[in-house]
Short mmCIF file of N, CA and C in Angstrom, two decimals:
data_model
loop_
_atom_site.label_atom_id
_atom_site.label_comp_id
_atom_site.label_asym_id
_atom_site.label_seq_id
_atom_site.Cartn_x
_atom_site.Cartn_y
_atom_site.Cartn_z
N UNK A 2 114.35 122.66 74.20
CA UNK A 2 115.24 121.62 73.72
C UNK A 2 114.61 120.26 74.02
N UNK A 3 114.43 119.76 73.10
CA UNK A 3 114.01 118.26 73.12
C UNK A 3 114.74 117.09 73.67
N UNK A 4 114.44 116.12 74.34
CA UNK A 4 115.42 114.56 74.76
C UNK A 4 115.10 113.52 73.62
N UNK A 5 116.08 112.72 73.84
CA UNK A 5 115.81 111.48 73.26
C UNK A 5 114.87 110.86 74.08
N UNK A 6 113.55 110.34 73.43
CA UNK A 6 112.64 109.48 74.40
C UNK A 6 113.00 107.82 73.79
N UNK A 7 111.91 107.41 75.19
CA UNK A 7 112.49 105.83 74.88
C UNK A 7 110.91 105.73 75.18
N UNK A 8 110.81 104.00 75.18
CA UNK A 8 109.91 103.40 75.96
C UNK A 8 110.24 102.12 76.08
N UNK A 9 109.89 102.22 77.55
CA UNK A 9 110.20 100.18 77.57
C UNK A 9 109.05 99.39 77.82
N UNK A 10 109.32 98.42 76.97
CA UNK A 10 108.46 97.75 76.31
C UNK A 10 108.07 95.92 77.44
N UNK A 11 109.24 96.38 78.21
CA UNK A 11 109.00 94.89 79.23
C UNK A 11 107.49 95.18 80.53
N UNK A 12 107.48 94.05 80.96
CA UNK A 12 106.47 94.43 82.26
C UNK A 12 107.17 94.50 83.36
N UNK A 13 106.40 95.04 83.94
CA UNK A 13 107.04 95.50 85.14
C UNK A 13 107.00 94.15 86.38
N UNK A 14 107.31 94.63 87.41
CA UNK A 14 107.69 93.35 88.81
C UNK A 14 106.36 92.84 88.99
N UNK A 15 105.55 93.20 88.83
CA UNK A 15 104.47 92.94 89.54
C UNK A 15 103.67 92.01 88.36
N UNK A 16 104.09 92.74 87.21
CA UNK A 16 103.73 91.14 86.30
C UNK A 16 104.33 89.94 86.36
N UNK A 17 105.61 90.12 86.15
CA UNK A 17 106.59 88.96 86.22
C UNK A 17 106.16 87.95 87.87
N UNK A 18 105.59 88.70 88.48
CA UNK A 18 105.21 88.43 89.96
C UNK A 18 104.37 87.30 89.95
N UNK A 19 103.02 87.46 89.31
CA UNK A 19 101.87 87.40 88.81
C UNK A 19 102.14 86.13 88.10
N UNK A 20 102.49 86.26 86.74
CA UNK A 20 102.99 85.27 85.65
C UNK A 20 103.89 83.80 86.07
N UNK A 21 105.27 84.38 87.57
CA UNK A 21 105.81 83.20 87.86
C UNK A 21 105.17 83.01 89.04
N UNK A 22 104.23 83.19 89.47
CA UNK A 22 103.52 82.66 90.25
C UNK A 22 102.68 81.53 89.42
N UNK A 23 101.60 81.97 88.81
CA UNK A 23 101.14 80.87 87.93
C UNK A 23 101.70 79.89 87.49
N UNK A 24 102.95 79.69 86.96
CA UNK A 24 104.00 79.04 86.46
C UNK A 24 104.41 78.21 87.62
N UNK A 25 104.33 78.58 88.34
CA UNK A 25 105.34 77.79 89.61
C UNK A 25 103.41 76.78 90.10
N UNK A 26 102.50 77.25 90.27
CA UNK A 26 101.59 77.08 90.97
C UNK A 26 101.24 75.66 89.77
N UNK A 27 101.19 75.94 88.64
CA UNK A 27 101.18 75.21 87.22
C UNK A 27 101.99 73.65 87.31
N UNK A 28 103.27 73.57 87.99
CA UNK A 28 104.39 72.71 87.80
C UNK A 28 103.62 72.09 89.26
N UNK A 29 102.83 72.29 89.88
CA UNK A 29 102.42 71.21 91.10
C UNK A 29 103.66 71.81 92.26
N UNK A 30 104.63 72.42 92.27
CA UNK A 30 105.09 72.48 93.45
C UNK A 30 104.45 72.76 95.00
N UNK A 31 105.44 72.45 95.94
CA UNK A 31 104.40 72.49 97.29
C UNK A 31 105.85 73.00 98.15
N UNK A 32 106.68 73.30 97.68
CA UNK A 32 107.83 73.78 98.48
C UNK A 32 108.84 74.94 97.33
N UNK A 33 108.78 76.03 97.99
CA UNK A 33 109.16 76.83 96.61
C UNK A 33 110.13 77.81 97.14
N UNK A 34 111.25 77.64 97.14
CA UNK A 34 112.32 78.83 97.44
C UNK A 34 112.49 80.04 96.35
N UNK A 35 112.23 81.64 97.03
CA UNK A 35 113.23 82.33 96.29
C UNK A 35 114.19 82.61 96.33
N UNK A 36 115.12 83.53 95.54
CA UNK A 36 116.85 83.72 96.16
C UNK A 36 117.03 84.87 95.51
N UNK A 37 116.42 86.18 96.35
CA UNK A 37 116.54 87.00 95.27
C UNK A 37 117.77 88.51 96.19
N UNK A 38 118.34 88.82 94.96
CA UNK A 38 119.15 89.70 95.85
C UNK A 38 118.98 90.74 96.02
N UNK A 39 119.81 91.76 97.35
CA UNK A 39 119.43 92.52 98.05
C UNK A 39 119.17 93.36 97.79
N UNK A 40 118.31 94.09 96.89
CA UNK A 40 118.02 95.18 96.06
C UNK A 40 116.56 95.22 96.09
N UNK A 41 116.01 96.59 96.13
CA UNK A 41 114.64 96.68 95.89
C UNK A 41 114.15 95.59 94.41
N UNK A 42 114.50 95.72 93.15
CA UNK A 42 114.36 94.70 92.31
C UNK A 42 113.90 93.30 92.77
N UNK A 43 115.05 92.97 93.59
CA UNK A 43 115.21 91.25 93.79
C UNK A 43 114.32 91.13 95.19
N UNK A 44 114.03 92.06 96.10
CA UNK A 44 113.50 91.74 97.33
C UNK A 44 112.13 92.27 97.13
N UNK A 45 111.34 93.07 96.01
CA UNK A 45 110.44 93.35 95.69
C UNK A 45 109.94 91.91 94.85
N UNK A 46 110.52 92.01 94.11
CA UNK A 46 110.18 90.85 93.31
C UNK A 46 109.57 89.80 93.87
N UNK A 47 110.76 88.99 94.92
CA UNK A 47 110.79 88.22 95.24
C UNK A 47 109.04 87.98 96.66
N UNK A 48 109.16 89.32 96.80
CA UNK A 48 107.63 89.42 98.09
C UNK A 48 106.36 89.49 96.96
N UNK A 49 106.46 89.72 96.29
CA UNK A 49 105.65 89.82 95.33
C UNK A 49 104.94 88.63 94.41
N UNK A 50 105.70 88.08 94.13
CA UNK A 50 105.75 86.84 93.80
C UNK A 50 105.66 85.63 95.13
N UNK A 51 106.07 85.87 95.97
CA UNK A 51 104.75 85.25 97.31
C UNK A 51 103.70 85.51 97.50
N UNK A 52 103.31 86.75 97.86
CA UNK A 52 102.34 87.01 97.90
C UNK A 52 101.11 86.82 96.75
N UNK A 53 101.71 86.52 95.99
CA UNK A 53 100.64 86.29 94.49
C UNK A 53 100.64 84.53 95.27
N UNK A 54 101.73 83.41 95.13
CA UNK A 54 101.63 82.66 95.57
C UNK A 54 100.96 82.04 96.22
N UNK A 55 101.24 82.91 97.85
CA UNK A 55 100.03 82.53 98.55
C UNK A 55 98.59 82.40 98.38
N UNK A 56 98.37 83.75 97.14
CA UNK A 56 96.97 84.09 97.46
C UNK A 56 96.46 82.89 96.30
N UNK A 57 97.09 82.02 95.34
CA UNK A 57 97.02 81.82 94.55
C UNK A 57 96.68 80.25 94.54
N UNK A 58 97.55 79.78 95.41
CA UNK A 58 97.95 78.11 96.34
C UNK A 58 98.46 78.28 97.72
N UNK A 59 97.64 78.60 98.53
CA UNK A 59 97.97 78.85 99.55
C UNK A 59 98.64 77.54 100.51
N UNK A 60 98.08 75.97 99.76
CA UNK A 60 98.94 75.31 100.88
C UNK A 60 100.49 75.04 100.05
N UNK A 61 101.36 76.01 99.29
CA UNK A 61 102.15 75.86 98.90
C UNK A 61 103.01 76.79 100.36
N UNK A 62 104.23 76.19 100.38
CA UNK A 62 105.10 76.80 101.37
C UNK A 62 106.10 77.19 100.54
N UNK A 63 106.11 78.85 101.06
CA UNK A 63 106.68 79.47 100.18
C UNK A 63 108.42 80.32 101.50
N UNK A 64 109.65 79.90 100.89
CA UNK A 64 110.46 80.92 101.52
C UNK A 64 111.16 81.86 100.69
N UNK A 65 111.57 82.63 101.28
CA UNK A 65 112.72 83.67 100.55
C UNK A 65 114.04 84.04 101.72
N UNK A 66 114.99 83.79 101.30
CA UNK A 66 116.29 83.96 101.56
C UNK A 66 117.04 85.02 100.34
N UNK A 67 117.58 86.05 101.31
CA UNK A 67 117.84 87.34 100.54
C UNK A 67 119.28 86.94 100.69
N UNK A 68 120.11 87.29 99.10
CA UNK A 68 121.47 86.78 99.13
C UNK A 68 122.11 88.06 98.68
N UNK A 69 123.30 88.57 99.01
CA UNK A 69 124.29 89.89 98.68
C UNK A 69 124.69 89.77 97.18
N UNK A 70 124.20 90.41 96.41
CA UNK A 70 124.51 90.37 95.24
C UNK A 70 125.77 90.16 94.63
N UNK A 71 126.94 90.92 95.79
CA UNK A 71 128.15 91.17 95.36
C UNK A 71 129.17 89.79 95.68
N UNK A 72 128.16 89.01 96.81
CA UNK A 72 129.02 87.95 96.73
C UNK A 72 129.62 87.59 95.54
N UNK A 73 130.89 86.51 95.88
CA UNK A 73 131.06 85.02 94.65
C UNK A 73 130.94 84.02 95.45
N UNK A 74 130.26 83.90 96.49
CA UNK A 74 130.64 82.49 96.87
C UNK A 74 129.24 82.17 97.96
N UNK A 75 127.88 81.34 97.41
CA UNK A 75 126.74 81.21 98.11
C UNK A 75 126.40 80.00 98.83
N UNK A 76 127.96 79.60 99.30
CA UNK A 76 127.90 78.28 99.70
C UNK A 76 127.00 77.77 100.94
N UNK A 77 126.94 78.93 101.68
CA UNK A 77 126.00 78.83 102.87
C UNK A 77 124.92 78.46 102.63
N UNK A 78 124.22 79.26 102.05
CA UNK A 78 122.73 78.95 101.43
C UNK A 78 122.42 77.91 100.69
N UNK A 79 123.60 77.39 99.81
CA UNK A 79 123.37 76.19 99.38
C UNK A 79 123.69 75.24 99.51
N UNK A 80 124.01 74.97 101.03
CA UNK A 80 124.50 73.75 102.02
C UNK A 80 123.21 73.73 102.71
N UNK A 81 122.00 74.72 102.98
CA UNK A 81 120.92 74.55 103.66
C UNK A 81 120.09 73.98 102.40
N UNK A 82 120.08 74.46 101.61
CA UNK A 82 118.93 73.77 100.34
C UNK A 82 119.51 72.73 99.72
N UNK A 83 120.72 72.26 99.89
CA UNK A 83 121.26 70.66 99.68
C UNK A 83 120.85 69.78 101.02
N UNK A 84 120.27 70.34 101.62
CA UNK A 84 120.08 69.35 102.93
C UNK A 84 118.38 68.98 102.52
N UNK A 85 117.59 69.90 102.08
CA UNK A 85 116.25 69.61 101.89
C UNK A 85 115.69 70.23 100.90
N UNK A 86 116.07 69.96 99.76
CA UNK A 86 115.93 70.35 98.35
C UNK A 86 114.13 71.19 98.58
N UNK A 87 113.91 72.35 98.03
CA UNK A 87 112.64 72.55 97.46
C UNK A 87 112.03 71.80 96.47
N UNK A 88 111.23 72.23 95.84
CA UNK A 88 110.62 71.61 94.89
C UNK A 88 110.64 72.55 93.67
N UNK A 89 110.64 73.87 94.02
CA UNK A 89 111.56 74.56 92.98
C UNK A 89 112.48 75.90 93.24
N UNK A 90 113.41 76.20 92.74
CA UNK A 90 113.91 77.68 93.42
C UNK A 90 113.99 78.48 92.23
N UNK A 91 113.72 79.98 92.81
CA UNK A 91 113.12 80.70 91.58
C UNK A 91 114.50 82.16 92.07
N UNK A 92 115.68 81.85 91.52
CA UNK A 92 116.19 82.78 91.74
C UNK A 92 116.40 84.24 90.78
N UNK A 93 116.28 85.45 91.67
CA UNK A 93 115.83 86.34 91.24
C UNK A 93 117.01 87.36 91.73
N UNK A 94 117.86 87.05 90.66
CA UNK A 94 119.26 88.13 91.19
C UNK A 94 120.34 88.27 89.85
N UNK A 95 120.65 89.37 88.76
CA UNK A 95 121.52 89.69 87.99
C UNK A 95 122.74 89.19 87.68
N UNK A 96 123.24 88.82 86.47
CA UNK A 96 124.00 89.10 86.49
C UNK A 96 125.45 89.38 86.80
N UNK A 97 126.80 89.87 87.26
CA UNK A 97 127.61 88.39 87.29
C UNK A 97 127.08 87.64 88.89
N UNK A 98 126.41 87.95 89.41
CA UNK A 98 126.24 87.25 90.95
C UNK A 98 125.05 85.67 90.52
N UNK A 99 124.16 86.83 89.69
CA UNK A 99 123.40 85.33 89.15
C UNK A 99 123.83 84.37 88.47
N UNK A 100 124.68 84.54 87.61
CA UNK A 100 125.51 83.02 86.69
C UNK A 100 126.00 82.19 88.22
N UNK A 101 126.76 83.25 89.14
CA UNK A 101 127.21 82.15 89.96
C UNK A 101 126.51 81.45 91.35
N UNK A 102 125.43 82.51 91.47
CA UNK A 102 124.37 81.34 92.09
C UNK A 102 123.69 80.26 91.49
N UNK A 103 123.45 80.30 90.08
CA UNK A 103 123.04 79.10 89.06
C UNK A 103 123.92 78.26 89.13
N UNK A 104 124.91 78.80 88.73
CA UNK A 104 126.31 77.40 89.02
C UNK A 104 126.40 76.86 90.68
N UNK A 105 125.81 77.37 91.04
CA UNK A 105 126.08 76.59 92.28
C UNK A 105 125.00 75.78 92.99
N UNK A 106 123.92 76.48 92.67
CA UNK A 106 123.01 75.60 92.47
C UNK A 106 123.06 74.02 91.88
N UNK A 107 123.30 73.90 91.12
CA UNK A 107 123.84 72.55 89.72
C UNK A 107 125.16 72.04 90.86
N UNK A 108 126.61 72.60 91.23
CA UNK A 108 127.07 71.93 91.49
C UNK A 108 126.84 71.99 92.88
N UNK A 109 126.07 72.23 93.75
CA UNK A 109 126.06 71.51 95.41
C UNK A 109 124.56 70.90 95.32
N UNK A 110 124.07 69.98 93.85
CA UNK A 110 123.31 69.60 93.78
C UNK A 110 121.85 69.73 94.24
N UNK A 111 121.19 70.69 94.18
CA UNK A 111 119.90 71.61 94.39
C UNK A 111 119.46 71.79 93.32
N UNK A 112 119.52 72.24 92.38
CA UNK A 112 118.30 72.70 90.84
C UNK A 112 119.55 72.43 89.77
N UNK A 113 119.21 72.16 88.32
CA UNK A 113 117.72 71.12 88.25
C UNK A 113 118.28 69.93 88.67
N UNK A 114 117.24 68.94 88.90
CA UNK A 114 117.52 67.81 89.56
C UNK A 114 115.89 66.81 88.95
N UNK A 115 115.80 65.82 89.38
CA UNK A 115 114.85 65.39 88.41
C UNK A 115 113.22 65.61 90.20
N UNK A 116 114.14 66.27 90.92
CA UNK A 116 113.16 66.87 91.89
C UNK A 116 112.72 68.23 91.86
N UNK A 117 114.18 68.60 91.90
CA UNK A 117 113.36 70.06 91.95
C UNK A 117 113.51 70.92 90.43
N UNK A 118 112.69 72.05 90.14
CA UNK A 118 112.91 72.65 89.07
C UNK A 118 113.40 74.43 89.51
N UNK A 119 114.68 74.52 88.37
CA UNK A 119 115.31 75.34 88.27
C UNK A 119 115.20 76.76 87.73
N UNK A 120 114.40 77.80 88.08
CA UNK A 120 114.30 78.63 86.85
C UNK A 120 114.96 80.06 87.60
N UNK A 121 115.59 80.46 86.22
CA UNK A 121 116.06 81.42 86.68
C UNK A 121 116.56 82.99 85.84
N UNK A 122 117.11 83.67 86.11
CA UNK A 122 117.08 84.91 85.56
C UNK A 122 118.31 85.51 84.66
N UNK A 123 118.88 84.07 84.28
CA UNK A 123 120.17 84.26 83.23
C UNK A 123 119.84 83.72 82.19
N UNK A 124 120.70 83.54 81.44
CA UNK A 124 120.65 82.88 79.99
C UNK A 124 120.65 81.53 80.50
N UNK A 125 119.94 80.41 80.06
CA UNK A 125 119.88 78.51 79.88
C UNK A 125 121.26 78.28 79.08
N UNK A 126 121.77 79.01 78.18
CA UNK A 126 123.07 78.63 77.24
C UNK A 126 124.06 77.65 77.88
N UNK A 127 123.61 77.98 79.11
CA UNK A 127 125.25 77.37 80.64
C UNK A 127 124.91 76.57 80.68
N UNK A 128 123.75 75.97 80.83
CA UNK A 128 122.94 75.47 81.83
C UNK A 128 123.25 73.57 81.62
N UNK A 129 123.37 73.07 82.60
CA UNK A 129 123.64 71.52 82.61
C UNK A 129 122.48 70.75 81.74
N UNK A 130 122.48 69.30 81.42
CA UNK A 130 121.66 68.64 80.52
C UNK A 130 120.43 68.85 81.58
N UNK A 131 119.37 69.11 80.37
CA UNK A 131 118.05 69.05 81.27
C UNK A 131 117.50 67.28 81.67
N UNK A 132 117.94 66.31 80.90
CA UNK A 132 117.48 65.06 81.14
C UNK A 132 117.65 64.45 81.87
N UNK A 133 117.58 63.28 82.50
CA UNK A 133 117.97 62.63 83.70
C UNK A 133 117.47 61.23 82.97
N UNK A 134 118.18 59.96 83.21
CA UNK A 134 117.80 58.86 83.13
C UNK A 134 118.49 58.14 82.16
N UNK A 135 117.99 56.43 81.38
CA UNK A 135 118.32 56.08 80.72
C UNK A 135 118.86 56.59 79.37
N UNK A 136 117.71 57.78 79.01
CA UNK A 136 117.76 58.74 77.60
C UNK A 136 118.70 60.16 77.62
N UNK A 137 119.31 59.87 79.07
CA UNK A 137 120.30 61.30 79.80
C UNK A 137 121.15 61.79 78.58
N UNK A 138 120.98 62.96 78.59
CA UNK A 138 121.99 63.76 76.94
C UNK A 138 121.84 63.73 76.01
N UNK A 139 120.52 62.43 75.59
CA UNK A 139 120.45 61.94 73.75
C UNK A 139 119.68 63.73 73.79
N UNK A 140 120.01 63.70 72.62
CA UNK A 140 119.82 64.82 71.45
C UNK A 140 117.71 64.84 71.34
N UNK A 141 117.51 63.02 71.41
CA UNK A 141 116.21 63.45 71.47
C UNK A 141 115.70 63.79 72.62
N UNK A 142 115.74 63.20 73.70
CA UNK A 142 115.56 63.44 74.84
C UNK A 142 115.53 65.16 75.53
N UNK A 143 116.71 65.81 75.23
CA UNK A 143 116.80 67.08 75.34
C UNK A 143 115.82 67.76 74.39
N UNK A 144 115.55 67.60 73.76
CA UNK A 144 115.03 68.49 72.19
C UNK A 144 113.25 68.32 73.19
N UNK A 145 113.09 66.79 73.61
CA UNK A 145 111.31 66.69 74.32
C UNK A 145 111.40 67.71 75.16
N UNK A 146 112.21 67.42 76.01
CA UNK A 146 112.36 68.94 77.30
C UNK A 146 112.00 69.83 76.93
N UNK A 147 112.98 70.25 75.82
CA UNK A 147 112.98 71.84 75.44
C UNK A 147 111.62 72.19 74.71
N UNK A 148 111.01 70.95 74.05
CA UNK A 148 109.60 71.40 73.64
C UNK A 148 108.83 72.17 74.45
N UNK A 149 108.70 71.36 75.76
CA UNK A 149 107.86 71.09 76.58
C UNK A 149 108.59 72.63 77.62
N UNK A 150 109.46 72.72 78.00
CA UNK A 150 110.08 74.26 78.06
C UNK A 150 109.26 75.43 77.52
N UNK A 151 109.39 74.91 75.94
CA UNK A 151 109.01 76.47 75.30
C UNK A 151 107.33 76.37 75.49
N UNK A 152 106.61 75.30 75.59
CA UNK A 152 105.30 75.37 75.61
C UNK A 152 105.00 75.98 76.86
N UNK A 153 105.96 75.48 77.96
CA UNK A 153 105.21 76.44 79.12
C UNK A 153 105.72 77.93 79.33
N UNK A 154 106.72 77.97 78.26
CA UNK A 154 107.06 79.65 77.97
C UNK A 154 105.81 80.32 77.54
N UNK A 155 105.81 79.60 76.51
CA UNK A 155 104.57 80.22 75.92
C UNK A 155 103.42 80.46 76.59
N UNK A 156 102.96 79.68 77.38
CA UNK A 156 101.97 79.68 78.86
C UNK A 156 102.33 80.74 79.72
N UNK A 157 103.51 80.95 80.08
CA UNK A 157 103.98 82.10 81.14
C UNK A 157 103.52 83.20 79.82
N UNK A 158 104.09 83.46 79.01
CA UNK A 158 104.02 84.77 78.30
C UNK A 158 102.07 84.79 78.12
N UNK A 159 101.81 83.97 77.82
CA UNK A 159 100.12 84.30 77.64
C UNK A 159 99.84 85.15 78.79
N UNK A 160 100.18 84.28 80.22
CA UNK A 160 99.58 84.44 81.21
C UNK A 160 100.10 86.12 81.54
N UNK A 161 101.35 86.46 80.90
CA UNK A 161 101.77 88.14 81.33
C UNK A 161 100.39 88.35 80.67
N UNK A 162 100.74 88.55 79.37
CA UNK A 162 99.69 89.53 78.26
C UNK A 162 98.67 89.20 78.87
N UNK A 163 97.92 88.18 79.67
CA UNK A 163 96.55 88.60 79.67
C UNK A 163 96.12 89.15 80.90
N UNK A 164 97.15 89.02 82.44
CA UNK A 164 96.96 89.15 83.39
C UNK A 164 96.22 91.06 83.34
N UNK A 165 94.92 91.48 84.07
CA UNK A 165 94.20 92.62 83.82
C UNK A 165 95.56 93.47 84.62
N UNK A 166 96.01 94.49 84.02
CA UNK A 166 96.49 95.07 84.37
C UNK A 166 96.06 95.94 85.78
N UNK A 167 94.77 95.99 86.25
CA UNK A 167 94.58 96.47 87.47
C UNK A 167 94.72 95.42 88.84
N UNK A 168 94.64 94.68 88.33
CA UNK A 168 95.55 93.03 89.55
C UNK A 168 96.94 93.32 89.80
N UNK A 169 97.64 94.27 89.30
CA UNK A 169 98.97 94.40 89.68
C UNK A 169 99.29 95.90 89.60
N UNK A 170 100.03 96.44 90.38
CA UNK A 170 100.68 97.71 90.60
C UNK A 170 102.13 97.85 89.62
N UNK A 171 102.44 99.15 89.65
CA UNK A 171 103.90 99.27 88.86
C UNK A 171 104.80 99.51 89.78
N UNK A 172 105.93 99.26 89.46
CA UNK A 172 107.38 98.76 90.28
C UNK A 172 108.59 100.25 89.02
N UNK A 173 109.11 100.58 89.80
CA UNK A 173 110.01 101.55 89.52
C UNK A 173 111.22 100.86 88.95
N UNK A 174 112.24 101.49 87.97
CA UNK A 174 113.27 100.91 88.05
C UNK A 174 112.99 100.00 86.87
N UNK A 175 113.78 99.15 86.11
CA UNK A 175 113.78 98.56 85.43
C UNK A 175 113.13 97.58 85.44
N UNK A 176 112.17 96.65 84.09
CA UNK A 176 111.73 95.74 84.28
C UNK A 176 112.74 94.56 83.89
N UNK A 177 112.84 93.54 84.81
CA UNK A 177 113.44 92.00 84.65
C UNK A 177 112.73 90.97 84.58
N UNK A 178 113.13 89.52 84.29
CA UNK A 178 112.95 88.70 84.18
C UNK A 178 113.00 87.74 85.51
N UNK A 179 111.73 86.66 85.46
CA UNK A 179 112.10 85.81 86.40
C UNK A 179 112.25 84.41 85.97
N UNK A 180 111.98 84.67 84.48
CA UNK A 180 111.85 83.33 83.70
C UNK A 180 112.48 82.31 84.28
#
């Protein structure tokens, strides 16, 4: 008797590892939080993506703070990173726990900010005006961002597809996003 087969077509942790490492190493940061939750996924990820880091920009200072997925409420953690903003936080956690670490991020003022940069593993649809300044909200102003967004999308996605697949190991379990 035969199964239904599949194949999935995403990369695995160790690319996404790889790829937002470059990406983060790319944007000049020198202070880089992850926030990834307590799951092999999010705590794999998240070591993984240091360790590429380090090996990558090593005088970048890199932390990770592991958050309970099931929380709703990450106020702790983001009363310590409102005190001394990173330079970017790369949170790496699903779903309904991730919309509400993004939102909280934005409102206890931590990411985005015209300091630090925000990326993260939900949909942007939510997401507050990317602009800051005199040109804050114009239509053109947002639209330059988002250019400049998709160009370094496009840069992260090169950098998956070309990274040699023997530079990275496979990760079990579903592949995600750290975009």
């Amino acid at each position: 008797k035969g199964y239904p087969e599949w194949f999935n077509t995403s990369v695995n942790n160790s690319r996404m590892a790889v790829a937002g490492a470059e990406f983060i190493k790319s944007l000049g940061a020198k202070n880089v939080v992850a926030l990834p939750e307590n799951t092999d996924f999010g705590i794999g990820l998240a070591r993984k993506f240091g360790d590429h880091l380090q090996s990558i920009a090593p005088d970048v200072q890199f932390t990770s703070t592991v958050l309970d997925r099931e929380a709703k409420d990450f106020t702790p953690a983001m009363l310590k990173l409102a005190q001394s903003p990173p330079d970017a936080v790369v949170p790496v956690m699903d779903p309904p726990a991730g919309y509400i670490l993004i939102n909280q991020l934005y409102v206890y003022g931590v990411a985005p900010t015209a300091k630090t940069w925000g990326r993260s593993t939900g949909s942007a649809t939510n997401l507050p005006r990317l602009s800051q300044g005199p040109a804050a909200g114009s239509l053109a102003e947002d639209a330059r961002i988002s250019k400049s967004l998709r160009r370094a999308s496009a840069r992260l996605a090169f950098a998956w597809m070309t990274t040699r697949s023997s530079s990275t190991g496979s990760s079990p379990g579903n592949a995600r996003t750290i975009s």
